[in-house]
């Protein structure tokens, strides 16, 4: 992702953030720092097929999450550079 968010990226991010279940995943990952899909299913109380769809959208479409293969597991975590850009953008809007 570029160092600054463009309007298409921002639109995709906003689209993802309006879904309360996706926000639950984001909030959990913010607290836990990283998790597998199966842990997210257990901790967030969202069914596995939905979690898979949401993780794909949050990772591929909006780039809000990053994933890394560790052994046979895929670990998800917040995409820090993107969240930093969101924070900067929101702070500019608040002033």
Backbone as JSON Lines, residues from 0, in Angstrom:
{"i":0,"aa":"X","n":[0.84,-1.18,0.0],"ca":[0.0,0.0,0.0],"c":[0.88,1.24,0.0]}
{"i":1,"aa":"X","n":[0.45,2.27,-0.68],"ca":[1.19,3.52,-0.74],"c":[1.24,4.16,0.64]}
{"i":2,"aa":"X","n":[2.13,5.14,0.78],"ca":[2.28,5.78,2.08],"c":[1.06,6.61,2.47]}
{"i":3,"aa":"X","n":[0.3,7.07,1.49],"ca":[-0.93,7.8,1.79],"c":[-2.11,7.07,1.16]}
{"i":4,"aa":"X","n":[-3.22,7.09,1.86],"ca":[-4.42,6.45,1.35],"c":[-5.0,7.27,0.22]}
{"i":5,"aa":"X","n":[-5.41,6.59,-0.87],"ca":[-6.12,7.31,-1.93],"c":[-7.63,7.13,-1.7]}
{"i":6,"aa":"X","n":[-8.44,7.8,-2.5],"ca":[-9.88,7.77,-2.29],"c":[-10.47,6.38,-2.47]}
{"i":7,"aa":"X","n":[-9.96,5.58,-3.41],"ca":[-10.46,4.22,-3.59],"c":[-10.17,3.37,-2.37]}
{"i":8,"aa":"X","n":[-8.97,3.47,-1.84],"ca":[-8.61,2.71,-0.65],"c":[-9.45,3.15,0.54]}
{"i":9,"aa":"X","n":[-9.62,4.45,0.68],"ca":[-10.42,4.98,1.78],"c":[-11.87,4.5,1.68]}
{"i":10,"aa":"X","n":[-12.41,4.48,0.47],"ca":[-13.77,3.99,0.27],"c":[-13.91,2.53,0.65]}
{"i":11,"aa":"X","n":[-12.93,1.72,0.26],"ca":[-12.94,0.3,0.6],"c":[-12.83,0.1,2.1]}
{"i":12,"aa":"X","n":[-11.99,0.89,2.74],"ca":[-11.83,0.79,4.2],"c":[-13.15,1.16,4.89]}
{"i":13,"aa":"X","n":[-13.77,2.25,4.5],"ca":[-15.03,2.67,5.11],"c":[-16.11,1.61,4.91]}
{"i":14,"aa":"X","n":[-16.13,1.01,3.73],"ca":[-17.11,-0.05,3.45],"c":[-16.94,-1.22,4.42]}
{"i":15,"aa":"X","n":[-15.7,-1.57,4.73],"ca":[-15.44,-2.68,5.65],"c":[-15.8,-2.32,7.09]}
{"i":16,"aa":"X","n":[-15.58,-1.09,7.48],"ca":[-15.76,-0.69,8.87],"c":[-17.21,-0.53,9.3]}
{"i":17,"aa":"X","n":[-18.14,-0.5,8.36],"ca":[-19.55,-0.35,8.75],"c":[-20.17,-1.68,9.2]}
{"i":18,"aa":"X","n":[-19.49,-2.78,8.98],"ca":[-20.0,-4.09,9.37],"c":[-19.61,-4.39,10.82]}
{"i":19,"aa":"X","n":[-20.59,-4.54,11.72],"ca":[-20.26,-4.75,13.14],"c":[-19.46,-6.02,13.4]}
{"i":20,"aa":"X","n":[-19.65,-7.06,12.62],"ca":[-18.88,-8.29,12.83],"c":[-17.43,-8.11,12.39]}
{"i":21,"aa":"X","n":[-17.22,-7.38,11.32],"ca":[-15.84,-7.08,10.9],"c":[-15.17,-6.2,11.95]}
{"i":22,"aa":"X","n":[-15.92,-5.27,12.5],"ca":[-15.36,-4.43,13.56],"c":[-15.03,-5.26,14.8]}
{"i":23,"aa":"X","n":[-15.83,-6.28,15.09],"ca":[-15.53,-7.16,16.23],"c":[-14.2,-7.88,16.0]}
{"i":24,"aa":"X","n":[-13.96,-8.32,14.77],"ca":[-12.7,-8.97,14.43],"c":[-11.55,-7.99,14.61]}
{"i":25,"aa":"X","n":[-11.72,-6.78,14.1],"ca":[-10.67,-5.76,14.21],"c":[-10.39,-5.44,15.68]}
{"i":26,"aa":"X","n":[-11.44,-5.27,16.46],"ca":[-11.26,-4.97,17.89],"c":[-10.54,-6.12,18.6]}
{"i":27,"aa":"X","n":[-10.92,-7.36,18.27],"ca":[-10.26,-8.49,18.9],"c":[-8.77,-8.51,18.53]}
{"i":28,"aa":"X","n":[-8.46,-8.32,17.24],"ca":[-7.06,-8.35,16.82],"c":[-6.27,-7.18,17.42]}
{"i":29,"aa":"X","n":[-6.93,-6.07,17.62],"ca":[-6.25,-4.94,18.29],"c":[-5.86,-5.33,19.71]}
{"i":30,"aa":"X","n":[-6.76,-6.03,20.4],"ca":[-6.49,-6.44,21.76],"c":[-5.48,-7.6,21.81]}
{"i":31,"aa":"X","n":[-5.67,-8.6,20.95],"ca":[-4.86,-9.82,21.01],"c":[-3.54,-9.69,20.25]}
{"i":32,"aa":"X","n":[-3.45,-8.73,19.34],"ca":[-2.28,-8.48,18.48],"c":[-2.22,-9.41,17.27]}
{"i":33,"aa":"X","n":[-2.58,-10.69,17.42],"ca":[-2.62,-11.61,16.28],"c":[-3.47,-12.82,16.66]}
{"i":34,"aa":"X","n":[-3.98,-13.54,15.65],"ca":[-4.79,-14.74,15.91],"c":[-4.99,-15.51,14.62]}
{"i":35,"aa":"X","n":[-5.31,-16.78,14.77],"ca":[-5.72,-17.59,13.63],"c":[-7.22,-17.43,13.44]}
{"i":36,"aa":"X","n":[-7.72,-17.87,12.3],"ca":[-9.15,-17.79,12.03],"c":[-9.95,-18.58,13.06]}
{"i":37,"aa":"X","n":[-9.47,-19.74,13.45],"ca":[-10.22,-20.56,14.42],"c":[-10.31,-19.87,15.78]}
{"i":38,"aa":"X","n":[-9.28,-19.16,16.18],"ca":[-9.33,-18.41,17.44],"c":[-10.34,-17.26,17.31]}
{"i":39,"aa":"X","n":[-10.32,-16.59,16.18],"ca":[-11.27,-15.49,15.95],"c":[-12.71,-16.01,16.0]}
{"i":40,"aa":"X","n":[-12.95,-17.18,15.42],"ca":[-14.29,-17.78,15.47],"c":[-14.72,-17.96,16.93]}
{"i":41,"aa":"X","n":[-13.85,-18.54,17.75],"ca":[-14.18,-18.79,19.16],"c":[-14.35,-17.5,19.95]}
{"i":42,"aa":"X","n":[-13.43,-16.57,19.78],"ca":[-13.44,-15.37,20.61],"c":[-14.51,-14.36,20.21]}
{"i":43,"aa":"X","n":[-14.82,-14.3,18.91],"ca":[-15.79,-13.31,18.43],"c":[-17.2,-13.87,18.29]}
{"i":44,"aa":"X","n":[-17.33,-15.2,18.36],"ca":[-18.66,-15.8,18.26],"c":[-19.28,-15.67,16.88]}
{"i":45,"aa":"X","n":[-18.45,-15.66,15.86],"ca":[-18.92,-15.55,14.48],"c":[-18.66,-16.9,13.81]}
{"i":46,"aa":"X","n":[-19.59,-17.35,12.99],"ca":[-19.44,-18.65,12.34],"c":[-18.24,-18.65,11.38]}
{"i":47,"aa":"X","n":[-17.63,-19.83,11.27],"ca":[-16.39,-19.97,10.5],"c":[-16.5,-19.49,9.06]}
{"i":48,"aa":"X","n":[-17.56,-19.86,8.31],"ca":[-17.61,-19.37,6.92],"c":[-17.63,-17.84,6.82]}
{"i":49,"aa":"X","n":[-18.33,-17.21,7.76],"ca":[-18.38,-15.74,7.77],"c":[-17.02,-15.16,8.12]}
{"i":50,"aa":"X","n":[-16.34,-15.73,9.11],"ca":[-15.02,-15.25,9.49],"c":[-14.08,-15.35,8.29]}
{"i":51,"aa":"X","n":[-14.13,-16.45,7.57],"ca":[-13.27,-16.6,6.38],"c":[-13.53,-15.51,5.36]}
{"i":52,"aa":"X","n":[-14.81,-15.23,5.1],"ca":[-15.16,-14.16,4.14],"c":[-14.69,-12.81,4.64]}
{"i":53,"aa":"X","n":[-14.92,-12.54,5.92],"ca":[-14.54,-11.25,6.48],"c":[-13.03,-11.07,6.48]}
{"i":54,"aa":"X","n":[-12.3,-12.12,6.83],"ca":[-10.84,-12.01,6.83],"c":[-10.3,-11.75,5.42]}
{"i":55,"aa":"X","n":[-10.91,-12.4,4.44],"ca":[-10.49,-12.17,3.05],"c":[-10.74,-10.72,2.66]}
{"i":56,"aa":"X","n":[-11.91,-10.21,3.0],"ca":[-12.24,-8.82,2.65],"c":[-11.33,-7.84,3.39]}
{"i":57,"aa":"X","n":[-11.09,-8.08,4.67],"ca":[-10.26,-7.17,5.46],"c":[-8.79,-7.24,5.05]}
{"i":58,"aa":"X","n":[-8.37,-8.37,4.52],"ca":[-6.98,-8.54,4.11],"c":[-6.77,-8.09,2.67]}
{"i":59,"aa":"X","n":[-7.6,-8.58,1.77],"ca":[-7.38,-8.34,0.34],"c":[-8.01,-7.04,-0.16]}
{"i":60,"aa":"X","n":[-9.24,-6.79,0.21],"ca":[-9.97,-5.64,-0.33],"c":[-9.51,-4.32,0.3]}
{"i":61,"aa":"X","n":[-9.47,-4.29,1.61],"ca":[-9.18,-3.03,2.31],"c":[-7.76,-2.97,2.86]}
{"i":62,"aa":"X","n":[-7.07,-4.07,2.88],"ca":[-5.69,-4.14,3.41],"c":[-5.61,-3.68,4.86]}
{"i":63,"aa":"X","n":[-6.7,-3.88,5.61],"ca":[-6.69,-3.51,7.03],"c":[-5.95,-4.54,7.88]}
{"i":64,"aa":"X","n":[-5.87,-5.77,7.37],"ca":[-5.16,-6.84,8.06],"c":[-4.06,-7.39,7.17]}
{"i":65,"aa":"X","n":[-3.09,-8.01,7.78],"ca":[-2.07,-8.77,7.06],"c":[-2.09,-10.19,7.59]}
{"i":66,"aa":"X","n":[-1.7,-11.11,6.74],"ca":[-1.65,-12.5,7.18],"c":[-0.26,-13.06,6.9]}
{"i":67,"aa":"X","n":[0.11,-14.03,7.73],"ca":[1.42,-14.65,7.6],"c":[1.27,-16.14,7.9]}
{"i":68,"aa":"X","n":[1.85,-16.95,7.05],"ca":[1.82,-18.39,7.27],"c":[2.93,-18.76,8.25]}
{"i":69,"aa":"X","n":[2.55,-19.4,9.34],"ca":[3.5,-19.85,10.35],"c":[3.26,-21.34,10.54]}
{"i":70,"aa":"X","n":[4.17,-22.14,10.02],"ca":[3.95,-23.59,10.04],"c":[2.74,-23.92,9.2]}
{"i":71,"aa":"X","n":[1.78,-24.59,9.79],"ca":[0.56,-24.93,9.05],"c":[-0.58,-23.94,9.33]}
{"i":72,"aa":"X","n":[-0.31,-22.92,10.11],"ca":[-1.34,-21.93,10.48],"c":[-1.14,-20.62,9.73]}
{"i":73,"aa":"X","n":[-2.25,-19.91,9.55],"ca":[-2.2,-18.55,9.02],"c":[-2.58,-17.62,10.16]}
{"i":74,"aa":"X","n":[-1.7,-16.68,10.43],"ca":[-1.87,-15.73,11.52],"c":[-2.3,-14.38,10.92]}
{"i":75,"aa":"X","n":[-3.31,-13.79,11.5],"ca":[-3.81,-12.48,11.07],"c":[-3.46,-11.44,12.12]}
{"i":76,"aa":"X","n":[-3.14,-10.23,11.64],"ca":[-2.92,-9.11,12.55],"c":[-3.25,-7.82,11.83]}
{"i":77,"aa":"X","n":[-3.38,-6.75,12.6],"ca":[-3.66,-5.45,11.99],"c":[-2.5,-5.01,11.12]}
{"i":78,"aa":"X","n":[-2.81,-4.35,10.02],"ca":[-1.79,-3.81,9.12],"c":[-1.41,-2.43,9.67]}
{"i":79,"aa":"X","n":[-0.35,-2.39,10.47],"ca":[0.04,-1.17,11.19],"c":[0.22,0.05,10.29]}
{"i":80,"aa":"X","n":[0.9,-0.05,9.14],"ca":[1.04,1.16,8.31],"c":[-0.29,1.74,7.84]}
{"i":81,"aa":"X","n":[-1.25,0.88,7.52],"ca":[-2.56,1.37,7.09],"c":[-3.28,2.03,8.26]}
{"i":82,"aa":"X","n":[-3.25,1.4,9.43],"ca":[-3.91,1.98,10.59],"c":[-3.25,3.3,11.0]}
{"i":83,"aa":"X","n":[-1.96,3.42,10.83],"ca":[-1.28,4.69,11.1],"c":[-1.8,5.77,10.16]}
{"i":84,"aa":"X","n":[-1.97,5.43,8.89],"ca":[-2.49,6.4,7.92],"c":[-3.93,6.79,8.25]}
{"i":85,"aa":"X","n":[-4.74,5.83,8.68],"ca":[-6.12,6.13,9.08],"c":[-6.12,7.08,10.27]}
{"i":86,"aa":"X","n":[-5.26,6.82,11.23],"ca":[-5.16,7.69,12.41],"c":[-4.76,9.1,12.02]}
{"i":87,"aa":"X","n":[-3.78,9.24,11.13],"ca":[-3.35,10.55,10.67],"c":[-4.48,11.27,9.95]}
{"i":88,"aa":"X","n":[-5.16,10.55,9.06],"ca":[-6.27,11.14,8.32],"c":[-7.37,11.62,9.26]}
{"i":89,"aa":"X","n":[-7.74,10.78,10.21],"ca":[-8.81,11.15,11.14],"c":[-8.4,12.32,12.03]}
{"i":90,"aa":"X","n":[-7.14,12.37,12.42],"ca":[-6.71,13.5,13.25],"c":[-6.73,14.8,12.45]}
{"i":91,"aa":"X","n":[-6.43,14.73,11.15],"ca":[-6.51,15.93,10.31],"c":[-7.96,16.4,10.16]}
{"i":92,"aa":"X","n":[-8.87,15.44,10.06],"ca":[-10.28,15.8,9.92],"c":[-10.83,16.4,11.22]}
{"i":93,"aa":"X","n":[-10.26,16.0,12.34],"ca":[-10.75,16.47,13.64],"c":[-10.26,17.87,13.97]}
{"i":94,"aa":"X","n":[-9.28,18.38,13.24],"ca":[-8.76,19.71,13.57],"c":[-9.38,20.8,12.72]}
